């Protein structure tokens, strides 16, 4: 047998509740409250089981107005339609209830035919609204990538195609691919892999404009479409800055060896198609991968020598300090600086950079000891044992200075790092 919906009747007069119960008891399971407090208690108890509330305006302990005011703070109650009970000449109170979200009203003395008509109308309207909300929920789910919450591939392509068909201003398409993502899963596990994907999606959502289209178009591949750009240079600067975020990782929760490659295609101020821009951006992405990864390439523009070519110096920094990583990245502006958080992460760079690292920075400034233990672990890395190292020590900490010198440091950078001094020392050693 189908269970009846619940109707809550909140009225301090027994006779009013009796009349309303008699009218609706064949259609609803009736709950009764004699004041506003009892009404709220029943709503908290039964929640969404209540289909509709008939609420008297004038009640002791807490009035109908008080109940409606509290309704806004309760996500369950706020979705339940409320029909207020009033008298014919109480216009002021009635207007206040509408302001607070009441759906309709019935007046005393009760006329059954009118009351039934009003309640049926409210429930029919509410049912339609529920269907619309449910469809909207399904629509959003159908448009979104379940893991990241950004647009999925089908929606991304559809939105961009429509925008290109109605716009002739400068636009840019970016394809972003996580480098060596299979290795991330193999080394760190799929949970970390999923976290990296979500980190990229979240950063894209925060970094680009709300008017830009951002979607996940493959397992580890994303697409950004920037619309109505004031200049091509702005697109280039945005993609360069985003690429550097993953190269230097100032505050990202991602493994140290994770980088992204980006291919970009910029449309001329004339109509283009999704297929054309995608093909161009995909070709640019291929070139970014071929040139060494961890960078971006623009379609139709020859890239300057990449940061992994033999003539470009590559350094490695071992540091858990965000400030040290950020400052040293800026001081190494003419070299590529790879960063790791612990000695064991050096293995991720061995295959690609063994024999290519010209300086190894070891940051012992954040430790509470003289740094000897960290130095021993770092200098025990087999493929880095012939690489000269610079120790980053706490300024004035002679114990750390001595430990670094005893281990063979070619130089010492005191922390906090002075940018001018660091640049001068790095240039001298290079």
Short mmCIF file of N, CA, C and O in Angstrom, two decimals, residues 190-252:
data_model
loop_
_atom_site.label_atom_id
_atom_site.label_comp_id
_atom_site.label_asym_id
_atom_site.label_seq_id
_atom_site.Cartn_x
_atom_site.Cartn_y
_atom_site.Cartn_z
N UNK A 190 47.23 5.32 -7.93
CA UNK A 190 46.12 5.99 -8.63
C UNK A 190 45.45 7.06 -7.77
O UNK A 190 44.89 8.02 -8.32
N UNK A 191 45.48 6.93 -6.47
CA UNK A 191 44.89 7.98 -5.62
C UNK A 191 45.64 9.30 -5.80
O UNK A 191 45.03 10.37 -5.91
N UNK A 192 46.97 9.23 -5.81
CA UNK A 192 47.77 10.44 -6.04
C UNK A 192 47.55 10.92 -7.47
O UNK A 192 47.47 12.13 -7.73
N UNK A 193 47.43 9.98 -8.41
CA UNK A 193 47.16 10.37 -9.79
C UNK A 193 45.86 11.14 -9.91
O UNK A 193 45.79 12.18 -10.59
N UNK A 194 44.82 10.65 -9.24
CA UNK A 194 43.54 11.36 -9.25
C UNK A 194 43.67 12.74 -8.60
O UNK A 194 43.06 13.72 -9.06
N UNK A 195 44.47 12.81 -7.54
CA UNK A 195 44.67 14.10 -6.87
C UNK A 195 45.36 15.09 -7.80
O UNK A 195 45.01 16.28 -7.82
N UNK A 196 46.33 14.61 -8.58
CA UNK A 196 47.02 15.49 -9.52
C UNK A 196 46.05 16.02 -10.57
O UNK A 196 46.05 17.21 -10.90
N UNK A 197 45.18 15.14 -11.08
CA UNK A 197 44.18 15.56 -12.07
C UNK A 197 43.28 16.65 -11.48
O UNK A 197 43.00 17.67 -12.12
N UNK A 198 42.81 16.44 -10.24
CA UNK A 198 41.94 17.41 -9.60
C UNK A 198 42.67 18.71 -9.30
O UNK A 198 42.09 19.80 -9.37
N UNK A 199 43.97 18.61 -8.97
CA UNK A 199 44.76 19.81 -8.73
C UNK A 199 44.87 20.65 -9.99
O UNK A 199 44.72 21.88 -9.95
N UNK A 200 45.14 19.99 -11.12
CA UNK A 200 45.22 20.72 -12.40
C UNK A 200 43.88 21.38 -12.72
O UNK A 200 43.82 22.56 -13.09
N UNK A 201 42.79 20.63 -12.56
CA UNK A 201 41.46 21.16 -12.87
C UNK A 201 41.13 22.35 -11.97
O UNK A 201 40.60 23.38 -12.43
N UNK A 202 41.43 22.22 -10.68
CA UNK A 202 41.14 23.31 -9.74
C UNK A 202 41.97 24.54 -10.07
O UNK A 202 41.46 25.67 -10.03
N UNK A 203 43.24 24.34 -10.40
CA UNK A 203 44.11 25.48 -10.72
C UNK A 203 43.65 26.16 -12.00
O UNK A 203 43.64 27.40 -12.08
N UNK A 204 43.25 25.39 -12.99
CA UNK A 204 42.72 25.98 -14.22
C UNK A 204 41.48 26.82 -13.93
O UNK A 204 41.32 27.93 -14.45
N UNK A 205 40.59 26.30 -13.09
CA UNK A 205 39.36 27.01 -12.76
C UNK A 205 39.64 28.32 -12.04
O UNK A 205 38.94 29.32 -12.23
N UNK A 206 40.67 28.31 -11.18
CA UNK A 206 40.99 29.53 -10.42
C UNK A 206 41.83 30.51 -11.22
O UNK A 206 41.76 31.71 -11.00
N UNK A 207 42.63 29.99 -12.14
CA UNK A 207 43.61 30.83 -12.83
C UNK A 207 43.01 31.58 -14.02
O UNK A 207 43.38 32.71 -14.30
N UNK A 208 42.08 30.92 -14.73
CA UNK A 208 41.50 31.55 -15.91
C UNK A 208 40.17 32.23 -15.56
O UNK A 208 39.61 32.02 -14.49
N UNK A 209 39.68 33.03 -16.48
CA UNK A 209 38.48 33.83 -16.23
C UNK A 209 37.23 32.98 -16.18
O UNK A 209 37.18 31.88 -16.75
N UNK A 210 36.20 33.50 -15.51
CA UNK A 210 34.93 32.79 -15.43
C UNK A 210 34.28 32.67 -16.80
O UNK A 210 33.47 31.77 -17.04
N UNK A 211 34.61 33.59 -17.70
CA UNK A 211 34.03 33.54 -19.05
C UNK A 211 34.76 32.56 -19.97
O UNK A 211 34.28 32.26 -21.06
N UNK A 212 35.91 32.04 -19.53
CA UNK A 212 36.64 31.06 -20.34
C UNK A 212 36.01 29.68 -20.18
O UNK A 212 35.48 29.35 -19.12
N UNK A 213 36.08 28.88 -21.22
CA UNK A 213 35.57 27.51 -21.17
C UNK A 213 36.71 26.58 -20.74
O UNK A 213 37.78 26.58 -21.36
N UNK A 214 36.47 25.81 -19.69
CA UNK A 214 37.50 24.92 -19.15
C UNK A 214 36.93 23.51 -19.07
O UNK A 214 35.88 23.30 -18.46
N UNK A 215 37.59 22.56 -19.69
CA UNK A 215 37.06 21.20 -19.72
C UNK A 215 38.15 20.14 -19.64
O UNK A 215 39.33 20.41 -19.92
N UNK A 216 37.75 18.96 -19.23
CA UNK A 216 38.63 17.79 -19.24
C UNK A 216 38.23 16.95 -20.44
O UNK A 216 37.10 16.46 -20.50
N UNK A 217 39.15 16.78 -21.38
CA UNK A 217 38.80 16.13 -22.63
C UNK A 217 39.42 14.73 -22.75
O UNK A 217 39.24 14.05 -23.76
N UNK A 218 40.15 14.30 -21.74
CA UNK A 218 40.75 12.97 -21.73
C UNK A 218 41.21 12.66 -20.32
O UNK A 218 41.03 13.46 -19.40
N UNK A 219 41.82 11.50 -20.13
CA UNK A 219 42.24 11.10 -18.80
C UNK A 219 43.11 12.14 -18.11
O UNK A 219 42.85 12.56 -16.99
N UNK A 220 44.18 12.59 -18.78
CA UNK A 220 45.09 13.58 -18.19
C UNK A 220 45.24 14.78 -19.11
O UNK A 220 46.26 15.46 -19.09
N UNK A 221 44.20 15.06 -19.89
CA UNK A 221 44.26 16.14 -20.87
C UNK A 221 43.10 17.11 -20.66
O UNK A 221 41.95 16.70 -20.46
N UNK A 222 43.43 18.39 -20.71
CA UNK A 222 42.45 19.44 -20.45
C UNK A 222 42.46 20.44 -21.60
O UNK A 222 43.43 20.52 -22.36
N UNK A 223 41.38 21.20 -21.68
CA UNK A 223 41.28 22.22 -22.71
C UNK A 223 40.75 23.51 -22.12
O UNK A 223 39.82 23.49 -21.30
N UNK A 224 41.37 24.63 -22.50
CA UNK A 224 40.90 25.95 -22.09
C UNK A 224 40.67 26.78 -23.34
O UNK A 224 41.51 26.79 -24.25
N UNK A 225 39.54 27.46 -23.38
CA UNK A 225 39.22 28.35 -24.50
C UNK A 225 39.03 29.75 -23.96
O UNK A 225 38.11 30.01 -23.17
N UNK A 226 39.93 30.67 -24.34
CA UNK A 226 39.85 32.06 -23.91
C UNK A 226 39.18 32.88 -25.00
O UNK A 226 39.68 32.95 -26.12
N UNK A 227 38.09 33.51 -24.63
CA UNK A 227 37.26 34.23 -25.60
C UNK A 227 37.45 35.74 -25.48
O UNK A 227 37.70 36.26 -24.38
N UNK A 228 37.34 36.44 -26.61
CA UNK A 228 37.35 37.90 -26.63
C UNK A 228 38.57 38.49 -25.93
O UNK A 228 38.48 39.28 -25.00
N UNK A 229 39.74 38.10 -26.40
CA UNK A 229 40.99 38.59 -25.80
C UNK A 229 41.32 39.97 -26.35
O UNK A 229 41.18 40.23 -27.55
N UNK A 230 41.81 40.88 -25.50
CA UNK A 230 42.20 42.21 -26.00
C UNK A 230 43.45 42.16 -26.87
O UNK A 230 43.66 43.03 -27.71
N UNK A 231 44.31 41.14 -26.66
CA UNK A 231 45.52 41.02 -27.46
C UNK A 231 46.03 39.58 -27.41
O UNK A 231 45.72 38.83 -26.48
N UNK A 232 46.83 39.21 -28.39
CA UNK A 232 47.43 37.89 -28.41
C UNK A 232 48.49 37.76 -27.31
O UNK A 232 48.71 36.68 -26.77
N UNK A 233 49.12 38.88 -26.99
CA UNK A 233 50.18 38.85 -25.97
C UNK A 233 49.63 38.45 -24.60
O UNK A 233 50.32 37.79 -23.82
N UNK A 234 48.38 38.86 -24.31
CA UNK A 234 47.78 38.48 -23.04
C UNK A 234 47.64 36.96 -22.95
O UNK A 234 47.94 36.35 -21.91
N UNK A 235 47.22 36.32 -24.04
CA UNK A 235 47.10 34.86 -24.06
C UNK A 235 48.46 34.22 -23.83
O UNK A 235 48.60 33.25 -23.06
N UNK A 236 49.50 34.75 -24.47
CA UNK A 236 50.84 34.19 -24.32
C UNK A 236 51.34 34.32 -22.87
O UNK A 236 51.95 33.41 -22.33
N UNK A 237 51.06 35.47 -22.26
CA UNK A 237 51.51 35.68 -20.90
C UNK A 237 50.78 34.75 -19.92
O UNK A 237 51.39 34.19 -19.01
N UNK A 238 49.47 34.57 -20.14
CA UNK A 238 48.69 33.69 -19.26
C UNK A 238 49.20 32.25 -19.33
O UNK A 238 49.37 31.60 -18.29
N UNK A 239 49.45 31.77 -20.52
CA UNK A 239 49.87 30.38 -20.66
C UNK A 239 51.30 30.19 -20.15
O UNK A 239 51.64 29.16 -19.56
N UNK A 240 52.14 31.19 -20.33
CA UNK A 240 53.51 31.11 -19.81
C UNK A 240 53.51 31.06 -18.29
O UNK A 240 54.20 30.25 -17.67
N UNK A 241 52.70 31.92 -17.68
CA UNK A 241 52.61 31.95 -16.21
C UNK A 241 52.07 30.63 -15.67
O UNK A 241 52.54 30.11 -14.65
N UNK A 242 51.05 30.09 -16.35
CA UNK A 242 50.47 28.83 -15.88
C UNK A 242 51.48 27.70 -16.01
O UNK A 242 51.60 26.85 -15.12
N UNK A 243 52.22 27.68 -17.10
CA UNK A 243 53.24 26.66 -17.30
C UNK A 243 54.30 26.72 -16.20
O UNK A 243 54.75 25.71 -15.68
N UNK A 244 54.67 27.94 -15.81
CA UNK A 244 55.69 28.11 -14.77
C UNK A 244 55.20 27.67 -13.40
O UNK A 244 55.99 27.25 -12.55
N UNK A 245 53.89 27.77 -13.17
CA UNK A 245 53.36 27.30 -11.89
C UNK A 245 53.69 25.83 -11.68
O UNK A 245 54.02 25.40 -10.57
N UNK A 246 53.61 25.05 -12.75
CA UNK A 246 53.91 23.63 -12.62
C UNK A 246 55.41 23.35 -12.74
O UNK A 246 55.89 22.34 -12.24
N UNK A 247 56.14 24.25 -13.35
CA UNK A 247 57.58 24.04 -13.42
C UNK A 247 58.22 24.28 -12.06
O UNK A 247 59.10 23.54 -11.62
N UNK A 248 57.75 25.32 -11.36
CA UNK A 248 58.39 25.69 -10.08
C UNK A 248 57.58 25.29 -8.86
O UNK A 248 58.09 25.26 -7.76
N UNK A 249 56.28 25.03 -9.03
CA UNK A 249 55.41 24.53 -7.95
C UNK A 249 55.57 25.29 -6.64
O UNK A 249 55.92 24.71 -5.62
N UNK A 250 55.31 26.60 -6.62
CA UNK A 250 55.49 27.36 -5.36
C UNK A 250 54.61 26.88 -4.22
O UNK A 250 55.00 26.92 -3.08
N UNK A 251 53.39 26.42 -4.52
CA UNK A 251 52.51 25.99 -3.42
C UNK A 251 51.50 24.94 -3.88
O UNK A 251 50.38 24.89 -3.40
N UNK A 252 51.91 24.06 -4.79
CA UNK A 252 51.00 23.06 -5.31
C UNK A 252 51.16 21.74 -4.57
O UNK A 252 52.27 21.34 -4.23
#
